[in-house]
Amino acid sequence: MSAEAMPATDGPIIRYFEREKLDEIAAPAQKTLRLPFWFSSDRVITVVSACLSIGCLFVIWYLGTRYRINLFIRFQNIPTPHEVFVQAGEVIGSTKFLINIGMSLERILLGFAIAIILGVPLGLLTGRYRRIRELVMPAVEVLRPIPAIAWVPMSIMLWPSNESSIIFITFIGAFFPILLNTIHGVEAMDGVLLRAAQCLGASEPRLFWHVILPGALSQIFTGLAIGMGVAWVSLIAAEMISGQFGVGYYTWEAYSLVNYPAIVLGMITIGMLGLLCSGAIRLIGRLTMPWLAFAPGSRK
Amino acid sequence: MSDKGFIDVQGVSIQFATRGSIVQAVKSVSLTVQPNEFVSLIGPSGCGKSTLLNIVAGFAKASSGQALLDGVPITGPGSERGVVFQQYSLFPWLTVRKNVEFGLRMSGVARGKRESSARTLLGLAGLLAFENHYPDQLSGGMKQRIGIVRALATSPQVLLMDEPFGALDTQTRTVMQEILTNMWQQFRISVLFVTHDIEEAVFLSDRIYVMTARPGRIKAEVRVPLPRPRMAAMTETPGFMELVHKLKGLIREESIAAMGSELKSGGLTGFGMDVGPQGVGQLL
Ligand SMILES: Nc1ncnc2c1ncn2[C@@H]1O[C@H](COP(=O)(O)OP(=O)(O)O)[C@@H](O)[C@H]1O
Ligand SMILES: [Mg+2]
């Protein structure tokens, strides 16, 4: 070993460096100059990706109909983007179309609300108490695999009006995801939180409201998001089969009347309404659960 | 300062039934915590410290014997016994201040009143600046400090702590011990403190119970005659070190015994060693 590489043998054992001032460390980070969001490169990438993603669909649709591709998949009867655009322009202001949208939204909201009102409390109780679980789960396991669409004939027989049977089918679609996710949310809760609440004097009813519900809330919202998706599937199927009014009915009627652009318009409308509803749920979730912004997670 | 908060554990035994076999976790343990006294319970891991504390907290029932608080048998959890857990147990959906308010809210204290008492306590603990943070925004040491403040907010008669600093790094832990001893000096309530850290027990306690390996029994009771208030510098005094040394000897025997009982079920066979429970002591 050369002499230079040897550790210094003279001088103090501990050498002190100047310490930063404590309040400097504790001070909040300097506010950096924030550019408007459309300037930040992060946002630009987000927006460009979204445009690319949706643009691809349009390009396939446009090329397929432009060249009338007929290779196993047949584009010959598919309306072009332009035809659908024209149809949209004709229909969008009409009261009939708006009534269709209004009816579908009303059915979704009613069916979904009933599913929440029944599914969440039942899920909380089922998750908490073994006795209730033993009573509820066998029935749930039997009914759950039946898709909501399979309920259509039964529902028409069960309910006095067409309207109530459609709402019932929407409810069925939303109910099971909400119920099962609520149960899972309660079961997955860290028991130490319950014990902490108990020794702070929480009685059993208060435990439900102040600990079990908020503890399961993020899982409940997962259930709501899934439930909303299934509710739309169920609603559209029910409207196609037994409905009067509604966007599902509109789409099916367009097929019967050989109005092909209206079919695509109906599909796009359904997609947008579904997007709107699940976006609303995500937004409400973020607003009711502000603490999740700080929760450790793996999303990049 | 009150004369309430007398914990009296009388001949408590606890058995667990696990898949056919019965595990004796704790065997006829008797101990007391006098009003305003700080008592630690130490012993090798798995000896039943948590189980015993859970009895006093009211989360579990003794198979025989009973635990009393001020002469009244303990039958369930209650807000006159504050508990601090080893795992972080703050409610993630509540801000720091709302967490501290939780117990007061459960006992029906009006909003304004509980807000001001929570802020007072947070101020004492030097955490007022974080009152509107969520637990996930804080370090482990801060979370545990808030856990202690939350348990103190309902003015309990006793504080039960189960290795509250076990998850913290050594440096943070030392600071937390100083904070705790200062807080205890101010509040003067009875504390039953579970730990496996001998220095920690000596630094904090008036008295220490040493438990044996499973089935846990009380092996020794050690009085800590160090003066109050306790300062960090005391850990280097001969009196402190002598106590630690004695306790280390007591615990070491039990840790070896605890490992020995694990070896019985083939703990070291994979290493090609042929040692029984008696052999380990000689081996080490
Ligand atoms: N619910 C339970 N069921 C079965 N065995 C348990 C249960 N709780 C604790 N034990 C056993 O009792 C013994 C004491 O556990 P514990 O009190 O957690 O020990 P310590 O806190 O001293 O490390 C351990 O051997 C543990 O495996
Ligand atoms: Mg333990």
Coordinates of C-alpha atoms and ligand atoms in Angstrom, one line a residue:
Chain A
M1 CA 0.0 0.0 0.0
S2 CA 1.4 3.4 -1.0
A3 CA 2.0 6.1 1.6
E4 CA -0.7 8.4 0.0
A5 CA -3.4 5.8 0.4
M6 CA -2.7 5.4 4.1
P7 CA -5.4 7.0 6.3
A8 CA -4.2 10.2 8.0
T9 CA -2.8 9.4 11.4
D10 CA -2.4 12.9 12.8
G11 CA -5.0 15.5 13.5
P12 CA -8.2 15.2 15.5
I13 CA -10.2 11.9 15.7
I14 CA -13.5 13.7 15.0
R15 CA -13.6 16.5 12.5
Y16 CA -16.8 18.5 12.7
F17 CA -18.5 20.0 9.7
E18 CA -20.7 23.1 9.9
R19 CA -24.2 22.1 10.7
E20 CA -27.1 23.5 8.7
K21 CA -29.4 25.7 10.7
L22 CA -32.3 23.7 12.2
D23 CA -35.0 26.0 11.1
E24 CA -33.7 25.8 7.6
I25 CA -34.2 22.0 7.7
A26 CA -37.6 22.3 9.1
A27 CA -38.7 25.1 6.7
P28 CA -41.1 23.9 4.0
A29 CA -39.6 23.4 0.6
Q30 CA -39.4 26.5 -1.5
K31 CA -42.4 26.9 -3.8
T32 CA -41.1 26.4 -7.3
L33 CA -42.4 28.4 -10.2
R34 CA -45.4 26.5 -11.5
L35 CA -46.0 26.7 -15.3
P36 CA -49.5 26.5 -16.6
F37 CA -50.4 22.8 -16.9
W38 CA -50.3 22.7 -20.7
F39 CA -46.7 23.8 -20.7
S40 CA -45.3 21.1 -18.4
S41 CA -43.8 18.3 -20.4
D42 CA -45.6 15.8 -18.2
R43 CA -49.0 17.1 -19.2
V44 CA -48.0 17.2 -22.8
I45 CA -47.2 13.5 -22.8
T46 CA -50.4 12.7 -21.0
V47 CA -52.5 14.6 -23.6
V48 CA -50.5 13.3 -26.6
S49 CA -50.9 9.7 -25.4
A50 CA -54.7 10.1 -25.0
C51 CA -55.0 11.6 -28.5
L52 CA -52.9 8.8 -29.9
S53 CA -54.9 6.2 -28.1
I54 CA -58.3 7.4 -29.4
G55 CA -56.8 8.5 -32.7
C56 CA -55.9 4.9 -33.5
L57 CA -59.5 3.8 -33.2
F58 CA -60.6 6.5 -35.6
V59 CA -58.0 5.6 -38.1
I60 CA -59.0 1.9 -38.1
W61 CA -62.6 2.9 -38.4
Y62 CA -62.0 5.4 -41.1
L63 CA -59.7 3.2 -43.2
G64 CA -62.0 0.2 -42.8
T65 CA -65.0 2.1 -44.1
R66 CA -63.1 4.2 -46.6
Y67 CA -61.8 1.1 -48.4
R68 CA -64.8 -1.2 -47.5
I69 CA -62.5 -3.9 -46.2
N70 CA -64.0 -7.4 -46.5
L71 CA -61.5 -9.8 -45.1
F72 CA -63.5 -12.0 -42.8
I73 CA -64.5 -8.9 -40.9
R74 CA -67.0 -7.0 -43.1
F75 CA -66.9 -3.2 -43.1
Q76 CA -69.4 -3.0 -46.0
N77 CA -72.5 -2.0 -43.9
I78 CA -70.5 -0.1 -41.3
P79 CA -71.3 3.7 -41.5
T80 CA -68.3 6.0 -42.0
P81 CA -67.3 8.5 -39.3
H82 CA -68.8 11.2 -41.5
E83 CA -72.2 9.6 -41.7
V84 CA -72.3 9.2 -37.9
F85 CA -71.2 12.8 -37.5
V86 CA -74.1 13.9 -39.7
Q87 CA -76.6 11.7 -37.8
A88 CA -75.3 13.2 -34.5
G89 CA -75.9 16.7 -35.8
E90 CA -79.5 15.8 -36.7
V91 CA -80.3 14.0 -33.5
I92 CA -78.5 15.8 -30.7
G93 CA -80.8 18.7 -30.4
S94 CA -84.0 16.6 -30.6
T95 CA -86.1 16.1 -27.5
K96 CA -86.6 12.4 -28.3
F97 CA -82.8 11.7 -28.1
L98 CA -82.5 13.7 -24.9
I99 CA -85.4 11.8 -23.4
N100 CA -83.6 8.6 -24.3
I101 CA -80.5 9.8 -22.5
G102 CA -82.5 11.1 -19.5
M103 CA -84.4 7.8 -19.1
S104 CA -81.2 5.8 -19.1
L105 CA -79.5 8.0 -16.6
E106 CA -82.5 7.9 -14.4
R107 CA -82.6 4.1 -14.4
I108 CA -78.9 3.9 -13.7
L109 CA -79.0 6.3 -10.9
L110 CA -82.1 4.6 -9.3
G111 CA -80.8 1.1 -9.6
F112 CA -77.3 2.1 -8.5
A113 CA -78.6 4.1 -5.5
I114 CA -80.7 1.1 -4.3
A115 CA -77.7 -1.2 -4.8
I116 CA -75.6 1.2 -2.6
I117 CA -78.3 1.6 0.1
L118 CA -78.7 -2.2 0.4
G119 CA -75.2 -3.5 -0.5
V120 CA -73.0 -1.3 1.7
P121 CA -74.7 -1.8 5.0
L122 CA -75.3 -5.5 4.3
G123 CA -71.6 -5.8 3.3
L124 CA -70.4 -4.1 6.5
L125 CA -72.5 -6.4 8.7
T126 CA -71.6 -9.5 6.7
G127 CA -67.9 -8.6 6.9
R128 CA -68.0 -8.0 10.7
Y129 CA -70.2 -10.8 12.0
R130 CA -69.6 -14.4 11.4
R131 CA -73.2 -15.4 12.2
I132 CA -74.5 -13.0 9.5
R133 CA -71.9 -14.1 7.1
E134 CA -73.0 -17.7 7.5
L135 CA -76.5 -16.7 6.8
V136 CA -75.9 -14.4 3.9
M137 CA -73.0 -15.9 1.9
P138 CA -74.6 -19.2 0.7
A139 CA -77.5 -17.2 -0.9
V140 CA -75.0 -14.8 -2.4
E141 CA -72.9 -17.5 -3.8
V142 CA -75.9 -19.1 -5.5
L143 CA -77.2 -15.9 -7.0
R144 CA -74.0 -14.2 -7.9
P145 CA -73.0 -16.3 -10.9
I146 CA -76.3 -15.5 -12.7
P147 CA -75.6 -12.6 -15.0
A148 CA -78.0 -9.7 -14.7
I149 CA -79.2 -10.3 -18.3
A150 CA -80.4 -13.8 -17.4
W151 CA -82.7 -12.0 -14.9
V152 CA -84.6 -10.3 -17.7
P153 CA -87.5 -12.7 -18.2
M154 CA -87.9 -13.4 -14.5
S155 CA -87.8 -9.6 -13.8
I156 CA -90.5 -8.9 -16.3
M157 CA -92.7 -11.5 -14.6
L158 CA -91.8 -10.3 -11.1
W159 CA -92.3 -6.6 -11.4
P160 CA -95.6 -4.7 -12.2
S161 CA -94.2 -2.3 -14.8
N162 CA -91.6 -2.4 -17.5
E163 CA -89.8 0.5 -15.8
S164 CA -89.4 -1.2 -12.5
S165 CA -88.1 -4.4 -14.0
I166 CA -85.4 -2.5 -15.9
I167 CA -84.4 -0.7 -12.7
F168 CA -84.3 -4.1 -10.9
I169 CA -81.9 -5.5 -13.5
T170 CA -79.7 -2.5 -13.2
F171 CA -79.7 -3.0 -9.5
I172 CA -78.8 -6.6 -9.7
G173 CA -75.8 -5.8 -11.9
A174 CA -74.5 -3.2 -9.4
F175 CA -75.4 -5.0 -6.2
F176 CA -73.1 -8.0 -6.1
P177 CA -69.8 -6.1 -6.9
I178 CA -70.7 -3.5 -4.2
L179 CA -71.7 -6.1 -1.6
L180 CA -68.6 -8.3 -2.2
N181 CA -66.1 -5.5 -2.2
T182 CA -67.6 -4.0 1.0
I183 CA -67.3 -7.4 2.7
H184 CA -63.8 -7.8 1.5
G185 CA -62.9 -4.2 2.7
V186 CA -64.1 -5.0 6.2
E187 CA -62.3 -8.4 6.3
A188 CA -59.1 -6.9 5.1
M189 CA -59.1 -4.2 7.7
D190 CA -56.2 -4.2 10.2
G191 CA -57.6 -5.5 13.5
V192 CA -55.3 -3.2 15.5
L193 CA -57.4 -0.2 14.4
L194 CA -60.5 -1.8 15.8
R195 CA -58.8 -2.6 19.1
A196 CA -57.4 1.0 19.2
A197 CA -60.9 2.4 18.7
Q198 CA -62.4 0.0 21.4
C199 CA -59.9 1.1 24.0
L200 CA -60.6 4.7 23.2
G201 CA -64.2 4.0 24.2
A202 CA -65.9 3.3 20.9
S203 CA -69.1 1.3 21.3
E204 CA -70.1 -1.2 18.6
P205 CA -72.5 1.1 16.7
R206 CA -69.9 3.9 16.7
L207 CA -67.2 1.4 15.6
F208 CA -69.2 0.9 12.4
W209 CA -69.6 4.5 11.6
H210 CA -66.2 5.8 12.7
V211 CA -63.9 2.9 12.0
I212 CA -65.3 0.1 9.9
L213 CA -66.9 2.3 7.3
P214 CA -64.0 4.6 6.7
G215 CA -61.6 1.7 6.9
A216 CA -63.4 -0.2 4.2
L217 CA -64.2 2.9 2.1
S218 CA -61.5 2.6 -0.5
Q219 CA -62.5 -1.0 -1.2
I220 CA -66.1 0.1 -1.2
F221 CA -65.3 2.6 -3.9
T222 CA -63.6 -0.1 -5.9
G223 CA -66.9 -2.0 -5.7
L224 CA -68.8 1.1 -6.8
A225 CA -66.6 1.5 -9.9
I226 CA -67.0 -2.1 -10.9
G227 CA -70.7 -2.0 -10.0
M228 CA -71.2 1.0 -12.2
G229 CA -69.7 -0.8 -15.2
V230 CA -71.8 -3.9 -14.7
A231 CA -74.9 -1.7 -14.1
W232 CA -74.5 -0.1 -17.6
V233 CA -74.1 -3.5 -19.2
S234 CA -77.2 -4.7 -17.5
L235 CA -79.2 -1.6 -18.2
I236 CA -78.4 -1.6 -21.9
A237 CA -79.3 -5.3 -22.3
A238 CA -82.5 -4.8 -20.4
E239 CA -83.4 -1.7 -22.6
M240 CA -82.7 -3.6 -25.8
I241 CA -84.9 -6.5 -24.8
S242 CA -87.8 -4.9 -23.0
G243 CA -87.4 -1.2 -23.0
Q244 CA -89.2 1.8 -24.2
F245 CA -86.9 4.8 -24.4
G246 CA -83.3 4.7 -23.3
V247 CA -80.1 4.7 -25.3
G248 CA -80.1 0.9 -25.4
Y249 CA -83.5 0.9 -26.9
Y250 CA -82.4 3.7 -29.3
T251 CA -79.5 1.6 -30.5
W252 CA -81.6 -1.6 -31.0
E253 CA -84.4 0.3 -32.7
A254 CA -81.9 1.8 -35.1
Y255 CA -80.9 -1.7 -36.1
S256 CA -84.5 -2.7 -36.7
L257 CA -85.1 0.4 -38.8
V258 CA -81.8 -0.3 -40.7
N259 CA -80.5 3.1 -39.6
Y260 CA -76.9 2.1 -39.4
P261 CA -75.3 5.5 -38.4
A262 CA -77.7 5.6 -35.5
I263 CA -76.4 2.3 -34.2
V264 CA -72.9 3.7 -34.0
L265 CA -74.1 6.9 -32.5
G266 CA -76.0 4.9 -29.8
M267 CA -72.8 3.0 -29.0
I268 CA -70.8 6.1 -28.7
T269 CA -73.4 7.7 -26.5
I270 CA -73.5 4.6 -24.2
G271 CA -69.7 4.7 -24.0
M272 CA -69.6 8.4 -23.1
L273 CA -72.3 8.0 -20.5
G274 CA -70.5 5.1 -18.9
L275 CA -67.3 7.1 -18.9
L276 CA -69.1 10.0 -17.3
C277 CA -70.5 7.9 -14.6
S278 CA -67.3 6.1 -13.7
G279 CA -65.4 9.3 -13.8
A280 CA -67.9 10.8 -11.4
I281 CA -67.4 7.9 -9.0
R282 CA -63.6 8.3 -9.2
L283 CA -64.0 12.0 -8.5
I284 CA -66.3 11.5 -5.6
G285 CA -63.9 8.9 -4.2
R286 CA -61.0 11.2 -4.4
L287 CA -62.9 14.0 -2.7
T288 CA -64.2 11.8 0.1
M289 CA -60.9 10.1 0.7
P290 CA -58.2 12.8 0.7
W291 CA -55.9 10.7 2.8
L292 CA -55.3 8.2 0.0
A293 CA -53.2 10.8 -1.8
F294 CA -50.5 10.0 0.8
A295 CA -51.0 6.3 1.1
P296 CA -48.0 4.2 0.1
G297 CA -48.7 2.4 -3.2
S298 CA -46.9 1.0 -6.2
R299 CA -48.5 3.1 -9.0
K300 CA -45.8 4.8 -11.1
Chain B
M1 CA -51.8 13.3 40.6
S2 CA -54.3 10.7 41.6
D3 CA -54.3 7.6 43.7
K4 CA -56.3 5.7 41.1
G5 CA -54.8 3.4 38.5
F6 CA -53.9 0.3 40.6
I7 CA -53.4 -2.7 38.4
D8 CA -53.6 -6.0 40.1
V9 CA -53.0 -9.2 38.1
Q10 CA -53.9 -12.2 40.2
G11 CA -52.7 -15.7 39.3
V12 CA -53.5 -15.3 35.6
S13 CA -53.0 -18.3 33.3
I14 CA -53.7 -18.4 29.6
Q15 CA -54.0 -21.3 27.2
F16 CA -54.5 -21.3 23.5
A17 CA -56.1 -24.2 21.7
T18 CA -54.4 -24.6 18.4
R19 CA -55.3 -27.4 16.0
G20 CA -55.7 -30.1 18.6
S21 CA -52.8 -29.2 20.9
I22 CA -53.1 -26.8 23.8
V23 CA -50.4 -24.1 24.2
Q24 CA -49.8 -22.8 27.7
A25 CA -48.8 -19.2 27.0
V26 CA -48.8 -17.7 30.5
K27 CA -48.8 -19.6 33.8
S28 CA -50.1 -18.2 37.1
V29 CA -48.7 -14.7 36.8
S30 CA -49.3 -12.2 39.5
L31 CA -48.1 -8.7 39.3
T32 CA -49.1 -5.2 40.4
V33 CA -48.7 -1.7 39.2
Q34 CA -49.2 1.0 41.9
P35 CA -50.9 4.2 41.2
N36 CA -48.5 6.5 39.2
E37 CA -45.9 3.8 39.0
F38 CA -43.9 2.9 35.8
V39 CA -43.6 -0.8 35.6
S40 CA -41.9 -2.8 32.7
L41 CA -42.4 -6.3 31.7
I42 CA -39.5 -7.9 30.0
G43 CA -38.8 -11.4 28.7
P44 CA -37.7 -13.3 25.6
S45 CA -40.0 -13.1 22.6
G46 CA -42.9 -15.5 22.7
C47 CA -43.0 -15.6 26.4
G48 CA -46.5 -14.2 26.7
K49 CA -45.9 -10.5 27.4
S50 CA -48.4 -9.3 24.8
T51 CA -50.9 -11.9 25.8
L52 CA -50.7 -10.7 29.4
L53 CA -51.0 -7.0 28.4
N54 CA -54.1 -7.9 26.3
I55 CA -55.7 -9.3 29.4
V56 CA -55.2 -6.0 31.2
A57 CA -56.4 -4.1 28.1
G58 CA -59.5 -6.3 28.1
F59 CA -58.9 -7.7 24.6
A60 CA -58.5 -11.3 25.8
K61 CA -59.8 -13.4 28.7
A62 CA -57.7 -15.3 31.2
S63 CA -58.2 -19.1 31.3
S64 CA -57.9 -18.8 35.1
G65 CA -57.1 -16.0 37.5
Q66 CA -58.2 -12.4 36.9
A67 CA -56.9 -8.8 36.4
L68 CA -58.3 -5.9 38.4
L69 CA -58.2 -2.2 38.0
D70 CA -58.7 -0.3 41.3
G71 CA -60.4 -3.5 42.6
V72 CA -62.8 -3.9 39.7
P73 CA -62.3 -7.0 37.5
I74 CA -61.5 -6.1 33.9
T75 CA -63.9 -7.6 31.4
G76 CA -63.4 -5.6 28.2
P77 CA -61.6 -2.7 26.7
G78 CA -62.3 0.7 28.2
S79 CA -61.1 4.3 27.9
E80 CA -59.8 4.4 31.5
R81 CA -57.0 2.2 30.1
G82 CA -55.1 3.8 27.3
V83 CA -53.2 1.4 25.0
V84 CA -50.3 2.1 22.7
F85 CA -49.5 -0.7 20.2
Q86 CA -46.3 -1.8 18.6
Q87 CA -47.9 -1.5 15.1
Y88 CA -48.8 1.9 13.9
S89 CA -52.5 2.2 14.8
L90 CA -53.4 5.7 13.9
F91 CA -56.6 5.9 11.8
P92 CA -55.2 6.7 8.3
W93 CA -58.4 8.5 7.3
L94 CA -58.2 11.1 10.2
T95 CA -55.8 13.9 10.5
V96 CA -53.4 14.0 13.4
R97 CA -55.6 16.2 15.4
K98 CA -58.8 14.2 14.7
N99 CA -56.9 11.1 15.7
V100 CA -56.1 12.7 19.1
E101 CA -59.7 13.8 19.4
F102 CA -61.1 10.4 18.7
G103 CA -61.4 9.2 22.3
L104 CA -63.0 12.5 23.4
R105 CA -65.4 12.3 20.5
M106 CA -66.5 8.8 21.6
S107 CA -67.2 10.0 25.1
G108 CA -69.3 12.8 23.7
V109 CA -67.1 15.9 24.4
A110 CA -68.3 18.9 22.4
R111 CA -66.3 19.8 19.3
G112 CA -64.8 23.0 20.5
K113 CA -63.7 21.5 23.7
R114 CA -62.1 18.5 22.2
E115 CA -60.3 20.5 19.6
S116 CA -58.7 22.7 22.2
S117 CA -57.6 19.9 24.4
A118 CA -56.2 18.0 21.4
R119 CA -54.2 21.1 20.4
T120 CA -52.9 21.5 23.9
L121 CA -51.7 17.9 24.1
L122 CA -50.2 18.1 20.6
G123 CA -48.4 21.3 21.7
L124 CA -46.9 19.6 24.7
A125 CA -45.6 16.8 22.5
G126 CA -44.2 19.4 20.0
L127 CA -46.5 18.2 17.2
L128 CA -48.9 21.1 16.8
A129 CA -47.4 22.0 13.4
F130 CA -48.6 18.6 12.1
E131 CA -52.2 18.8 13.4
N132 CA -53.6 18.8 9.9
H133 CA -51.3 16.1 8.4
Y134 CA -52.5 12.6 7.7
P135 CA -50.6 9.8 9.4
D136 CA -49.2 8.5 6.1
Q137 CA -47.3 11.8 5.8
L138 CA -45.4 11.3 9.0
S139 CA -42.3 9.3 10.1
G140 CA -42.6 6.2 12.3
G141 CA -41.4 8.1 15.4
M142 CA -44.0 10.8 15.0
K143 CA -46.8 8.3 14.5
Q144 CA -45.9 6.6 17.7
R145 CA -45.7 9.9 19.6
I146 CA -49.1 10.7 18.3
G147 CA -50.3 7.3 19.3
I148 CA -49.2 8.1 22.9
V149 CA -50.8 11.5 22.8
R150 CA -54.0 9.9 21.5
A151 CA -54.0 7.4 24.3
L152 CA -53.5 10.1 26.9
A153 CA -56.2 12.4 25.5
T154 CA -59.0 10.7 27.4
S155 CA -57.1 11.1 30.7
P156 CA -56.9 7.4 31.4
Q157 CA -55.8 6.1 34.8
V158 CA -53.3 3.7 33.3
L159 CA -51.3 3.5 30.1
L160 CA -50.6 0.1 28.6
M161 CA -47.7 0.0 26.1
D162 CA -46.8 -3.1 24.0
E163 CA -43.3 -2.5 22.6
P164 CA -44.3 0.9 21.3
F165 CA -40.8 1.7 20.0
G166 CA -40.0 -1.8 18.7
A167 CA -40.4 -0.8 15.1
L168 CA -38.2 2.3 15.4
D169 CA -34.5 2.6 14.7
T170 CA -32.1 2.8 17.6
Q171 CA -31.6 6.6 17.5
T172 CA -35.2 7.5 17.2
R173 CA -36.0 5.0 20.0
T174 CA -33.6 6.6 22.4
V175 CA -35.1 10.0 21.8
M176 CA -38.6 8.6 22.2
Q177 CA -37.7 7.1 25.5
E178 CA -36.6 10.5 26.7
I179 CA -39.9 12.0 25.4
L180 CA -41.9 9.3 27.1
T181 CA -40.2 9.7 30.5
N182 CA -40.7 13.5 30.3
M183 CA -44.4 13.0 29.4
W184 CA -44.8 10.5 32.2
Q185 CA -43.2 13.0 34.6
Q186 CA -45.9 15.5 33.7
F187 CA -48.9 13.2 33.6
R188 CA -48.0 10.9 36.4
I189 CA -50.2 7.9 35.5
S190 CA -49.6 4.2 36.0
V191 CA -47.8 2.6 33.1
L192 CA -47.4 -1.1 32.3
F193 CA -44.7 -1.2 29.6
V194 CA -43.8 -4.3 27.6
T195 CA -40.4 -4.5 26.0
H196 CA -37.6 -6.9 25.3
D197 CA -35.1 -4.1 25.4
I198 CA -33.3 -4.2 28.8
E199 CA -31.8 -0.6 28.6
E200 CA -35.2 0.7 27.7
A201 CA -36.8 -1.0 30.7
V202 CA -34.2 0.3 33.1
F203 CA -34.2 3.8 31.8
L204 CA -38.0 4.2 32.1
S205 CA -39.1 2.1 35.0
D206 CA -39.6 2.2 38.7
R207 CA -39.9 -1.6 38.7
I208 CA -39.2 -4.4 36.2
Y209 CA -40.8 -7.8 36.1
V210 CA -38.7 -10.4 34.3
M211 CA -40.6 -13.3 32.7
T212 CA -39.4 -16.8 31.9
A213 CA -39.5 -18.5 28.5
R214 CA -42.9 -20.0 27.5
P215 CA -44.9 -20.8 29.5
G216 CA -44.4 -17.3 30.8
R217 CA -44.0 -17.0 34.6
I218 CA -42.6 -14.2 36.6
K219 CA -39.0 -15.0 37.2
A220 CA -37.8 -12.0 39.1
E221 CA -38.9 -8.5 40.2
V222 CA -36.2 -5.8 40.0
R223 CA -36.5 -2.4 41.6
V224 CA -34.8 0.5 39.7
P225 CA -33.5 2.9 42.4
L226 CA -32.2 5.5 39.8
P227 CA -33.3 9.1 40.6
R228 CA -36.0 11.0 38.7
P229 CA -36.2 12.8 36.3
R230 CA -34.3 10.4 34.1
M231 CA -31.8 11.9 31.7
A232 CA -30.0 10.3 28.8
A233 CA -26.7 10.7 30.5
M234 CA -27.8 8.3 33.2
T235 CA -27.4 5.4 30.9
E236 CA -23.6 5.7 31.3
T237 CA -23.6 5.7 35.2
P238 CA -22.3 2.7 37.0
G239 CA -25.6 2.2 38.7
F240 CA -27.5 2.0 35.4
M241 CA -24.9 -0.3 33.8
E242 CA -24.9 -2.7 36.8
L243 CA -28.6 -3.1 36.7
V244 CA -28.5 -3.7 32.9
H245 CA -25.8 -6.3 33.4
K246 CA -27.8 -8.2 36.1
L247 CA -31.0 -8.2 33.9
K248 CA -29.0 -9.3 30.9
G249 CA -27.9 -12.4 32.9
L250 CA -31.5 -13.1 33.9
I251 CA -32.8 -12.8 30.4
R252 CA -30.0 -14.7 28.8
E253 CA -30.9 -17.8 30.7
E254 CA -34.4 -17.5 29.5
S255 CA -33.6 -16.8 25.9
I256 CA -31.5 -19.9 25.8
A257 CA -34.3 -21.8 27.3
A258 CA -36.7 -20.4 24.7
M259 CA -34.4 -21.4 21.9
G260 CA -33.9 -24.8 23.5
S261 CA -37.6 -25.5 23.4
E262 CA -37.6 -24.5 19.7
L263 CA -34.7 -26.9 19.1
K264 CA -36.7 -29.7 20.6
S265 CA -38.9 -29.5 17.5
G266 CA -35.9 -29.7 15.2
G267 CA -34.8 -26.1 14.9
L268 CA -31.1 -26.8 14.2
T269 CA -31.3 -30.2 12.5
G270 CA -31.1 -28.6 9.1
F271 CA -27.6 -27.3 10.1
G272 CA -26.4 -30.8 10.7
M273 CA -26.0 -30.0 14.4
D274 CA -26.9 -32.5 17.1
V275 CA -27.8 -30.5 20.1
G276 CA -30.7 -30.8 22.5
P277 CA -32.1 -28.2 24.8
Q278 CA -29.4 -28.8 27.4
G279 CA -26.6 -28.8 24.8
V280 CA -27.3 -25.2 23.6
G281 CA -26.3 -23.6 26.9
Q282 CA -22.9 -25.3 26.7
L283 CA -22.6 -24.5 23.0
L284 CA -23.0 -20.7 23.5
Ligands
LIG1 N1 -54.3 -16.2 19.5 C1 -53.3 -17.1 19.7 N2 -53.5 -18.4 19.4 C2 -52.5 -19.3 19.7 N3 -51.3 -19.1 20.2 C3 -51.1 -17.8 20.6 C4 -52.1 -16.7 20.3 N4 -51.5 -15.6 20.8 C5 -50.3 -15.9 21.2 N5 -50.0 -17.2 21.1 C6 -48.8 -17.9 21.6 O1 -48.6 -17.5 22.9 C7 -47.2 -17.2 23.1 C8 -47.0 -15.9 23.7 O2 -47.3 -14.9 22.7 P1 -47.0 -13.3 22.9 O3 -47.8 -12.9 24.1 O4 -47.3 -12.6 21.7 O5 -45.5 -13.3 23.2 P2 -44.6 -12.0 23.4 O6 -45.4 -10.7 23.3 O7 -43.9 -12.1 24.7 O8 -43.5 -12.1 22.3 C9 -46.5 -17.4 21.8 O9 -45.9 -18.7 21.8 C10 -47.6 -17.4 20.8 O10 -47.3 -18.2 19.7
MG2 MG -45.4 -9.2 21.8

